[in-house]
Tab-separated table of C-alpha atoms and ligand atoms in Angstrom:
chain	number	residue	atom	x	y	z
M	140	MET	CA	6.181	-14.390	-26.357
M	141	SER	CA	7.960	-12.333	-23.739
M	142	ALA	CA	7.801	-8.542	-23.450
M	143	PRO	CA	11.365	-6.493	-24.333
M	144	LEU	CA	13.852	-6.130	-21.179
M	145	SER	CA	13.411	-1.964	-21.555
M	146	ASN	CA	9.775	-2.391	-19.950
M	147	PHE	CA	11.257	-3.687	-16.812
M	148	GLY	CA	13.928	-1.071	-16.274
M	149	VAL	CA	16.657	-3.247	-17.215
M	150	ALA	CA	18.542	-4.077	-20.738
M	151	ARG	CA	21.537	-6.282	-22.193
M	152	ASP	CA	24.819	-4.837	-22.676
M	153	ALA	CA	27.150	-5.694	-25.814
M	154	THR	CA	28.079	-8.824	-23.677
M	155	GLY	CA	24.707	-10.314	-22.909
M	156	ALA	CA	24.847	-9.537	-19.480
M	157	VAL	CA	21.803	-7.852	-17.677
M	158	THR	CA	22.099	-4.376	-16.408
M	159	MET	CA	20.017	-1.671	-14.877
M	160	GLU	CA	21.243	1.731	-16.024
M	161	GLN	CA	24.741	1.732	-16.096
M	162	VAL	CA	25.230	-1.178	-13.356
M	163	SER	CA	25.475	-4.377	-14.103
M	164	LEU	CA	23.342	-6.745	-12.086
M	165	ALA	CA	26.054	-9.146	-11.376
M	166	SER	CA	27.915	-6.269	-9.792
M	167	VAL	CA	25.206	-5.707	-7.490
M	168	ALA	CA	25.297	-9.508	-6.227
M	169	GLU	CA	28.905	-9.129	-5.750
M	170	GLN	CA	28.720	-6.024	-3.498
M	171	PHE	CA	25.568	-6.543	-1.525
M	172	GLY	CA	24.503	-10.617	-2.155
M	173	THR	CA	21.580	-12.494	-2.840
M	174	PRO	CA	18.376	-12.632	-2.301
M	175	CYS	CA	18.199	-8.696	-3.332
M	176	PHE	CA	16.008	-6.332	-4.197
M	177	VAL	CA	17.315	-3.918	-6.886
M	178	TYR	CA	15.249	-0.449	-8.098
M	179	SER	CA	16.003	1.998	-10.965
M	180	GLU	CA	15.840	5.915	-9.342
M	181	ALA	CA	15.401	6.746	-13.260
M	182	ALA	CA	12.977	3.982	-13.832
M	183	LEU	CA	11.139	5.461	-10.602
M	184	GLY	CA	11.469	9.238	-11.733
M	185	ASP	CA	10.237	8.462	-15.421
M	186	ALA	CA	7.162	6.824	-14.153
M	187	TYR	CA	6.364	9.655	-11.928
M	188	ARG	CA	6.967	12.271	-14.729
M	189	LYS	CA	5.070	10.551	-17.138
M	190	LEU	CA	1.821	10.270	-15.125
M	191	ASP	CA	2.620	13.804	-13.978
M	192	ALA	CA	3.029	14.785	-17.296
M	193	ALA	CA	-0.145	13.329	-18.438
M	194	LEU	CA	-2.383	15.130	-15.476
M	195	LYS	CA	-0.690	18.338	-16.158
M	196	ALA	CA	-1.660	18.237	-19.955
M	197	ALA	CA	-5.025	17.067	-19.204
M	198	ARG	CA	-5.925	19.434	-16.152
M	199	ASN	CA	-4.652	22.357	-18.206
M	200	GLY	CA	-3.758	24.645	-15.242
M	201	ARG	CA	-6.690	23.204	-12.916
M	202	PRO	CA	-5.433	21.408	-9.801
M	203	TYR	CA	-4.103	17.854	-8.987
M	204	LEU	CA	-2.386	15.743	-6.664
M	205	ILE	CA	-0.643	12.592	-7.113
M	206	CYS	CA	-0.425	10.856	-3.660
M	207	TYR	CA	1.704	7.783	-4.305
M	208	ALA	CA	0.374	4.733	-2.433
M	209	VAL	CA	2.898	3.901	0.246
M	210	LYS	CA	1.728	0.289	0.792
M	211	ALA	CA	3.321	-0.758	-3.084
M	212	ASN	CA	6.951	0.057	-1.909
M	213	SER	CA	7.409	2.019	1.536
M	214	ASN	CA	11.504	2.121	1.537
M	215	LEU	CA	12.537	5.462	2.499
M	216	ALA	CA	14.745	6.072	-0.788
M	217	VAL	CA	11.521	5.840	-2.583
M	218	LEU	CA	9.616	8.043	-0.335
M	219	ASN	CA	12.061	10.116	-0.600
M	220	LEU	CA	12.755	10.331	-4.265
M	221	PHE	CA	8.524	10.964	-4.879
M	222	ALA	CA	8.718	13.741	-2.137
M	223	ARG	CA	11.477	15.719	-3.797
M	224	MET	CA	9.063	15.297	-7.379
M	225	GLY	CA	6.385	17.099	-5.348
M	226	ALA	CA	4.422	13.891	-4.462
M	227	GLY	CA	1.955	13.503	-1.846
M	228	PHE	CA	0.949	10.315	-0.250
M	229	ASP	CA	-1.675	7.799	-0.013
M	230	ILE	CA	-1.068	5.798	3.513
M	231	VAL	CA	-3.138	3.157	5.185
M	232	SER	CA	-1.311	3.221	8.442
M	233	GLY	CA	0.060	5.377	11.408
M	234	GLY	CA	3.122	3.526	10.320
M	235	GLU	CA	3.199	4.618	7.006
M	236	LEU	CA	2.450	8.156	8.016
M	237	LYS	CA	5.674	8.174	9.958
M	238	ARG	CA	8.140	6.902	7.171
M	239	VAL	CA	6.482	9.394	4.921
M	240	LEU	CA	7.474	12.517	7.470
M	241	MET	CA	10.959	10.811	8.047
M	242	ALA	CA	11.216	10.872	4.345
M	243	GLY	CA	10.538	14.194	3.817
M	244	GLY	CA	7.078	14.023	2.983
M	245	ASP	CA	4.638	16.983	3.393
M	246	ALA	CA	1.912	16.165	5.862
M	247	GLY	CA	-0.398	18.187	4.098
M	248	LYS	CA	-0.371	16.206	1.063
M	249	VAL	CA	-1.146	12.835	2.900
M	250	VAL	CA	-4.619	11.193	2.549
M	251	PHE	CA	-5.259	8.480	4.999
M	252	SER	CA	-7.158	5.284	3.777
M	253	GLY	CA	-7.911	1.888	4.929
M	254	LEU	CA	-11.171	0.165	7.206
M	255	GLY	CA	-9.392	-0.228	10.374
M	256	LYS	CA	-7.712	3.031	11.497
M	257	THR	CA	-7.273	3.110	15.442
M	258	ALA	CA	-7.747	6.068	17.715
M	259	ALA	CA	-3.748	6.231	18.134
M	260	GLU	CA	-3.540	6.259	14.333
M	261	MET	CA	-6.453	9.118	14.104
M	262	LYS	CA	-4.642	11.139	16.350
M	263	LEU	CA	-1.337	10.841	15.139
M	264	ALA	CA	-2.639	11.710	11.534
M	265	LEU	CA	-4.527	14.863	13.071
M	266	GLU	CA	-1.205	15.971	15.410
M	267	ALA	CA	0.686	16.134	11.941
M	268	ASP	CA	-2.693	17.887	10.272
M	269	ILE	CA	-2.864	15.750	7.118
M	270	LYS	CA	-4.938	16.656	4.305
M	271	CYS	CA	-7.776	14.468	4.482
M	272	PHE	CA	-8.983	10.970	6.034
M	273	ASN	CA	-10.618	8.484	3.405
M	274	ILE	CA	-13.290	7.223	5.669
M	275	GLU	CA	-14.940	3.762	5.101
M	276	SER	CA	-17.654	3.172	7.629
M	277	GLU	CA	-20.175	5.265	9.971
M	278	PRO	CA	-18.496	4.169	12.836
M	279	GLU	CA	-14.876	5.462	11.788
M	280	LEU	CA	-16.943	8.577	10.921
M	281	ASP	CA	-18.091	8.918	14.930
M	282	ARG	CA	-14.616	7.688	16.463
M	283	LEU	CA	-12.912	10.447	14.095
M	284	ASN	CA	-15.381	13.121	15.398
M	285	SER	CA	-14.590	12.136	19.046
M	286	VAL	CA	-10.803	11.702	18.498
M	287	ALA	CA	-10.926	15.683	16.992
M	288	ALA	CA	-12.893	16.841	19.430
M	289	SER	CA	-10.767	15.629	22.022
M	290	MET	CA	-7.912	17.359	20.459
M	291	GLY	CA	-9.957	20.622	19.722
M	292	LYS	CA	-9.452	20.050	15.774
M	293	ARG	CA	-11.394	19.250	12.988
M	294	ALA	CA	-10.454	16.438	10.893
M	295	ARG	CA	-10.860	16.776	6.605
M	296	VAL	CA	-12.929	13.616	5.507
M	297	SER	CA	-13.625	11.871	2.135
M	298	LEU	CA	-15.657	9.010	2.017
M	299	ARG	CA	-14.596	5.984	0.176
M	300	VAL	CA	-17.791	4.837	-1.499
M	301	ASN	CA	-18.217	1.757	-3.249
M	302	PRO	CA	-19.073	2.634	-6.492
M	303	ASP	CA	-20.276	-1.428	-7.339
M	304	VAL	CA	-18.191	-1.980	-10.473
M	305	ASP	CA	-16.486	-4.954	-11.548
M	306	ALA	CA	-12.597	-3.876	-11.811
M	307	LYS	CA	-12.511	-7.527	-13.738
M	308	THR	CA	-9.081	-8.231	-12.115
M	309	HIS	CA	-7.949	-10.739	-9.916
M	310	PRO	CA	-10.534	-11.316	-7.024
M	311	TYR	CA	-7.941	-11.176	-4.551
M	312	ILE	CA	-6.825	-7.480	-5.525
M	313	SER	CA	-10.347	-6.362	-6.758
M	314	THR	CA	-12.087	-4.050	-4.290
M	315	GLY	CA	-15.166	-2.114	-5.787
M	316	LEU	CA	-18.060	-4.741	-5.474
M	317	LYS	CA	-20.815	-4.645	-3.052
M	318	ASN	CA	-19.762	-7.896	-1.259
M	319	ASN	CA	-16.247	-6.995	0.017
M	320	LYS	CA	-15.151	-5.259	3.160
M	321	PHE	CA	-14.132	-1.857	1.673
M	322	GLY	CA	-15.946	1.344	1.654
M	323	VAL	CA	-19.296	2.676	2.006
M	324	ALA	CA	-21.919	1.610	0.192
M	325	PHE	CA	-23.107	3.871	-3.066
M	326	ASP	CA	-26.912	3.958	-2.005
M	327	ARG	CA	-25.709	4.777	1.396
M	328	ALA	CA	-23.465	7.415	0.438
M	329	LEU	CA	-25.522	10.827	0.993
M	330	ALA	CA	-26.659	10.052	4.318
M	331	VAL	CA	-23.464	9.405	5.466
M	332	TYR	CA	-22.228	12.457	3.940
M	333	ARG	CA	-24.913	14.366	5.475
M	334	LYS	CA	-24.410	13.252	9.170
M	335	ALA	CA	-20.199	13.684	8.218
M	336	ALA	CA	-21.748	17.623	7.550
M	337	SER	CA	-23.387	17.585	10.623
M	338	LEU	CA	-20.702	16.356	13.246
M	339	ALA	CA	-18.865	19.488	14.686
M	340	ASN	CA	-15.437	18.061	14.562
M	341	ILE	CA	-15.834	16.785	10.787
M	342	GLU	CA	-15.252	18.777	7.990
M	343	VAL	CA	-16.427	17.319	4.516
M	344	SER	CA	-13.411	17.975	1.832
M	345	GLY	CA	-13.958	15.409	-0.741
M	346	VAL	CA	-15.201	11.725	-2.233
M	347	ASP	CA	-12.805	8.889	-2.862
M	348	CYS	CA	-13.082	5.484	-4.484
M	349	HIS	CA	-10.610	2.516	-5.380
M	350	ILE	CA	-11.986	-0.365	-7.325
M	351	GLY	CA	-9.126	-2.582	-7.127
M	352	SER	CA	-5.020	-3.184	-8.485
M	353	GLN	CA	-3.673	-4.069	-11.642
M	354	LEU	CA	-6.164	-3.327	-13.875
M	355	VAL	CA	-5.301	-3.402	-17.890
M	356	ASP	CA	-8.824	-1.715	-19.222
M	357	ASP	CA	-9.679	2.019	-17.657
M	358	THR	CA	-13.381	1.171	-18.585
M	359	PRO	CA	-14.153	0.279	-14.874
M	360	LEU	CA	-12.183	3.302	-13.776
M	361	ARG	CA	-13.883	5.975	-15.920
M	362	GLU	CA	-17.241	3.963	-14.691
M	363	ALA	CA	-16.337	4.673	-11.015
M	364	MET	CA	-15.483	8.056	-11.981
M	365	SER	CA	-18.453	8.917	-13.365
M	366	ARG	CA	-20.459	7.731	-10.446
M	367	ILE	CA	-18.347	9.640	-7.998
M	368	VAL	CA	-18.561	12.739	-9.905
M	369	ALA	CA	-22.003	12.513	-10.023
M	370	LEU	CA	-21.997	11.775	-5.964
M	371	ALA	CA	-20.132	15.038	-5.642
M	372	ASP	CA	-22.819	17.180	-8.200
M	373	ALA	CA	-25.750	15.646	-5.505
M	374	LEU	CA	-24.017	17.202	-2.462
M	375	ALA	CA	-22.885	20.349	-3.872
M	376	ALA	CA	-26.875	20.568	-4.637
M	377	GLU	CA	-27.346	19.869	-0.984
M	378	GLY	CA	-24.996	22.505	0.222
M	379	ILE	CA	-22.044	20.071	0.817
M	380	PRO	CA	-19.345	20.757	-2.016
M	381	VAL	CA	-16.264	19.018	-2.133
M	382	HIS	CA	-12.846	20.180	-2.741
M	383	HIS	CA	-11.546	17.236	-4.329
M	384	ILE	CA	-12.552	14.041	-6.065
M	385	CYS	CA	-10.291	10.822	-5.993
M	386	PRO	CA	-10.762	7.823	-8.356
M	387	GLY	CA	-8.001	6.140	-6.456
M	388	GLY	CA	-5.222	3.892	-8.166
M	389	GLY	CA	-5.219	0.824	-9.864
M	390	ILE	CA	-3.844	1.545	-12.980
M	391	GLY	CA	-1.988	-1.755	-14.222
M	392	ILE	CA	1.510	-2.417	-15.294
M	393	VAL	CA	3.466	-4.864	-18.129
M	394	TYR	CA	4.110	-7.916	-15.840
M	395	ARG	CA	4.382	-10.169	-19.114
M	396	ASN	CA	3.057	-8.484	-22.583
M	397	GLU	CA	-0.591	-7.072	-21.478
M	398	GLN	CA	-2.367	-4.198	-23.133
M	399	THR	CA	-2.365	-2.149	-20.071
M	400	ILE	CA	-3.945	1.548	-19.373
M	401	GLU	CA	-2.779	4.395	-21.668
M	402	ILE	CA	-1.881	6.936	-19.186
M	403	GLY	CA	-2.602	10.412	-21.233
M	404	ALA	CA	-6.136	8.779	-22.483
M	405	TYR	CA	-7.082	7.768	-18.970
M	406	ALA	CA	-6.253	11.393	-17.766
M	407	ARG	CA	-8.360	13.052	-20.446
M	408	ALA	CA	-10.962	10.515	-19.212
M	409	LEU	CA	-10.657	11.779	-16.133
M	410	GLN	CA	-10.830	15.476	-17.580
M	411	ASP	CA	-13.643	14.657	-19.396
M	412	CYS	CA	-15.359	13.811	-16.183
M	413	LEU	CA	-14.574	16.641	-14.630
M	414	GLY	CA	-15.339	19.478	-16.744
M	415	ASP	CA	-15.205	22.809	-15.380
M	416	ARG	CA	-15.953	21.477	-11.854
M	417	HIS	CA	-13.684	23.604	-9.313
M	418	VAL	CA	-12.266	20.620	-7.747
M	419	GLU	CA	-9.090	19.139	-7.127
M	420	LEU	CA	-8.180	15.624	-8.874
M	421	LEU	CA	-6.637	13.444	-6.612
M	422	LEU	CA	-4.862	9.861	-8.102
M	423	GLU	CA	-3.777	7.230	-5.467
M	424	PRO	CA	-1.284	5.377	-7.886
M	425	GLY	CA	0.926	2.697	-6.261
M	426	ARG	CA	2.210	-0.350	-8.608
M	427	MET	CA	2.197	2.003	-11.990
M	428	LEU	CA	5.105	4.349	-10.138
M	429	VAL	CA	7.442	1.614	-8.995
M	430	GLY	CA	6.347	-2.120	-9.999
M	431	ASN	CA	8.502	-1.973	-13.201
M	432	ALA	CA	11.597	-0.040	-11.489
M	433	GLY	CA	12.447	-3.242	-9.487
M	434	VAL	CA	13.640	-6.729	-9.741
M	435	LEU	CA	14.653	-9.470	-7.519
M	436	LEU	CA	18.164	-10.979	-7.676
M	437	THR	CA	18.508	-14.513	-6.544
M	438	ARG	CA	21.147	-17.105	-7.375
M	439	VAL	CA	20.827	-20.501	-8.485
M	440	GLU	CA	21.274	-22.967	-5.228
M	441	TYR	CA	20.898	-26.086	-7.118
M	442	VAL	CA	19.499	-27.617	-10.665
M	443	LYS	CA	16.860	-30.470	-9.985
M	444	PRO	CA	16.164	-32.819	-12.687
M	445	THR	CA	13.068	-34.805	-11.766
M	446	GLU	CA	10.924	-37.461	-13.820
M	447	THR	CA	8.548	-34.830	-14.690
M	448	LYS	CA	10.075	-31.440	-14.286
M	449	ASN	CA	13.179	-29.560	-13.903
M	450	PHE	CA	13.464	-27.276	-11.061
M	451	LEU	CA	15.869	-24.420	-10.180
M	452	VAL	CA	16.232	-24.091	-6.728
M	453	VAL	CA	17.188	-20.477	-6.233
M	454	ASP	CA	17.972	-18.767	-2.680
M	455	ALA	CA	14.878	-16.516	-3.134
M	456	ALA	CA	11.518	-17.686	-1.982
M	457	MET	CA	7.960	-16.854	-1.465
M	458	ASN	CA	8.863	-14.996	1.923
M	459	ASP	CA	10.771	-12.665	0.003
M	460	LEU	CA	7.868	-12.647	-3.144
M	461	ILE	CA	4.683	-13.917	-2.473
M	462	ARG	CA	2.769	-12.616	-5.061
M	463	PRO	CA	3.174	-15.796	-7.615
M	464	PRO	CA	1.736	-17.936	-4.684
M	465	LEU	CA	-0.587	-15.435	-3.337
M	466	TYR	CA	-2.236	-14.169	-6.737
M	467	GLN	CA	-1.066	-16.454	-9.230
M	468	ALA	CA	0.927	-13.665	-10.381
M	469	TYR	CA	3.179	-14.249	-13.482
M	470	HIS	CA	6.961	-12.537	-13.425
M	471	GLU	CA	9.342	-12.666	-16.145
M	472	VAL	CA	12.751	-14.570	-15.262
M	473	VAL	CA	15.930	-13.773	-17.064
M	474	ALA	CA	19.193	-15.247	-16.963
M	475	VAL	CA	21.803	-12.598	-15.532
M	476	GLN	CA	24.909	-13.287	-17.270
M	477	PRO	CA	25.121	-15.430	-20.622
M	478	GLY	CA	26.286	-18.612	-19.553
M	479	ALA	CA	27.577	-22.040	-20.807
M	480	SER	CA	24.510	-23.890	-19.620
M	481	ALA	CA	22.071	-25.294	-22.021
M	482	GLN	CA	18.542	-23.658	-22.238
M	483	GLN	CA	15.839	-26.068	-20.169
M	484	THR	CA	12.433	-25.257	-19.097
M	485	TYR	CA	12.588	-24.949	-15.770
M	486	ASP	CA	10.249	-24.263	-12.775
M	487	ILE	CA	12.358	-21.893	-10.290
M	488	VAL	CA	11.534	-22.596	-6.722
M	489	GLY	CA	12.683	-21.686	-3.592
M	490	PRO	CA	13.715	-23.770	-0.137
M	491	ILE	CA	10.761	-23.021	1.485
M	492	CYS	CA	8.852	-26.195	2.739
M	493	GLU	CA	5.797	-25.260	1.058
M	494	SER	CA	4.202	-26.553	-2.383
M	495	THR	CA	3.206	-23.067	-3.328
M	496	ASP	CA	6.747	-21.759	-2.802
M	497	VAL	CA	7.362	-21.180	-6.719
M	498	LEU	CA	8.199	-18.198	-8.285
M	499	ALA	CA	7.950	-19.102	-11.976
M	500	GLN	CA	6.565	-22.004	-13.859
M	501	GLY	CA	7.514	-23.525	-17.174
M	502	ARG	CA	10.519	-20.752	-18.189
M	503	GLN	CA	12.873	-21.317	-21.043
M	504	LEU	CA	16.316	-20.353	-18.997
M	505	SER	CA	20.073	-21.434	-19.463
M	506	ALA	CA	21.120	-21.113	-15.921
M	507	GLY	CA	23.334	-23.310	-13.712
M	508	GLU	CA	24.214	-23.949	-10.126
M	509	GLY	CA	25.670	-20.534	-8.994
M	510	ASP	CA	24.076	-18.163	-11.909
M	511	LEU	CA	22.075	-15.450	-10.896
M	512	ILE	CA	18.614	-14.982	-11.782
M	513	ALA	CA	16.402	-11.939	-11.887
M	514	ILE	CA	12.679	-11.863	-11.206
M	515	LEU	CA	11.210	-8.929	-13.249
M	516	SER	CA	8.603	-6.089	-12.212
M	517	ALA	CA	9.383	-6.861	-8.094
M	518	GLY	CA	9.316	-3.050	-7.495
M	519	ALA	CA	5.640	-3.255	-6.189
M	520	TYR	CA	3.915	-5.210	-3.356
M	521	SER	CA	6.996	-7.452	-3.412
M	522	PHE	CA	9.939	-6.543	-0.525
M	523	VAL	CA	6.641	-5.004	1.406
M	524	MET	CA	5.274	-8.047	1.812
M	525	ALA	CA	8.424	-10.011	2.776
M	526	SER	CA	8.486	-12.080	5.945
M	527	ASN	CA	10.460	-14.354	7.994
M	528	TYR	CA	8.701	-17.599	7.544
M	529	ASN	CA	11.410	-20.377	7.899
M	530	THR	CA	13.513	-17.833	10.039
M	531	ARG	CA	14.906	-16.162	6.748
M	532	PRO	CA	16.380	-12.937	7.210
M	533	ARG	CA	14.489	-10.138	4.967
M	534	ALA	CA	16.376	-9.301	1.256
M	535	ALA	CA	18.726	-6.356	1.001
M	536	GLU	CA	17.174	-3.631	-1.062
M	537	VAL	CA	19.533	-1.512	-3.583
M	538	MET	CA	18.868	1.815	-4.909
M	539	VAL	CA	20.696	2.186	-8.664
M	540	SER	CA	21.444	5.513	-10.211
M	541	GLY	CA	23.354	5.956	-13.204
M	542	SER	CA	26.677	4.304	-12.917
M	543	SER	CA	26.272	4.156	-8.394
M	544	MET	CA	24.349	2.063	-6.457
M	545	ARG	CA	24.028	1.901	-2.811
M	546	SER	CA	22.181	-0.148	0.202
M	547	VAL	CA	18.701	1.687	0.995
M	548	ARG	CA	17.703	-1.115	3.218
M	549	LYS	CA	20.542	-3.450	4.850
M	550	ARG	CA	20.389	-7.262	4.788
M	551	GLU	CA	18.379	-8.825	8.128
M	552	THR	CA	20.648	-10.867	10.043
M	553	PHE	CA	19.684	-13.683	12.411
M	554	ASP	CA	19.610	-11.528	15.107
M	555	ASP	CA	17.263	-8.966	13.581
M	556	VAL	CA	15.172	-11.570	13.335
M	557	VAL	CA	14.949	-12.872	16.931
M	558	ALA	CA	15.363	-9.836	18.687
M	559	GLY	CA	12.410	-9.143	20.720
M	560	GLU	CA	11.884	-12.891	21.807
M	561	ASN	CA	12.268	-14.073	25.074
M	562	ILE	CA	12.386	-17.779	26.399
Z	298	PLP	C1	-4.092	-0.144	-2.646
Z	298	PLP	C2	-4.223	1.155	-3.034
Z	298	PLP	C3	-4.021	1.898	-3.496
Z	298	PLP	C4	-2.785	1.736	-4.709
Z	298	PLP	O1	-3.067	0.829	-5.730
Z	298	PLP	P1	-2.089	0.482	-7.062
Z	298	PLP	O2	-3.013	-0.515	-7.733
Z	298	PLP	O3	-1.125	-0.109	-6.341
Z	298	PLP	O4	-2.540	1.745	-7.801
Z	298	PLP	C5	-4.521	3.359	-4.025
Z	298	PLP	N1	-5.811	3.658	-2.941
Z	298	PLP	C6	-6.237	2.341	-1.751
Z	298	PLP	C7	-6.816	3.238	-0.675
Z	298	PLP	C8	-5.194	1.313	-1.903
Z	298	PLP	O5	-5.493	0.404	-1.041
């Protein structure tokens, strides 16, 4: 059984046509073509306000900051919306920092994650005077110290520690176990903090972790939080107090019919761990703020029956949405207009020359050649992972707000794709 459409920022009107806010998806396709990512400003805003309200209630006057994980959806319009709502940002590259600043974000609310920061990226972030660097190794700490020294600055840092809890999500998006590349091992953390505190151009500012993504049970998140709070206590006892504590992102969304984390309960659990400690609570949510606020709109090119299966060959492909082949991810798929075609079971595939170019398998749909299909929950880790494989220009992105729609990224052209190439 699939979940109701309202979980995905869309609805069916009286005629059965799929709408986002007051705009029909058919009219979006007519104006902007397909394939096309369509986002709902109301759904983005609602997701942010829901998390903000839960944290506000749980913290009861104590400080907190939502640092939106830019990599989930880095469109400037999305960043600008969250910036206007007061968000901070979690970035993983110099490019993302430039996007945040271009979109009107506040550098003073930016935390910089990622395990391979270059000296140039560190310099850029120090010039912008970001809130904090999340440091993932000792060599990175040394490099940041010397870059900051060369600029006559002090860099505020958190260590991203690896609390070694099993997030019980898909192995490709689990990051908190001992054997992966992220973070500083928990039992090394105190020693690395002591070293950080001794460096002239480093200022210890926080404790951070991030154990994985699309978590639908908050038990591992709570466990990770209690470990990093204990670490913060141990640091304070050594005279290295921290100003903020961050359990990262990872809150799962509904792709199908998952019972995912209840935000209010999660916020209260974090507060229970923190008690009266004088620290700021940071969160780094990505997917939960954007995932269900977007769809990928695509048109059926061919209906292809075979001996064993029926295929809908659509004009979107794995270069537009790689989550199904990459993570075996499930996305709901709906026909956008009530059609005359009979309901059948289809695999929905793109035109790319790879057997893995399958967007959805075994779906009951009534759709024929030329019909529109919407792939739901395509607001997170979707357009941002698009490529030009098979020389396919990247799709357009459209923002819907009330009864209006606007382009927030024009469709790439062939000339865009080959710009920069030489013979
Ligand atoms: C990707 C990432 C996030 C966001 O994860 P979501 O599952 O989208 O909430 C947060 N923190 C770090 C360090 C990340 O790499």
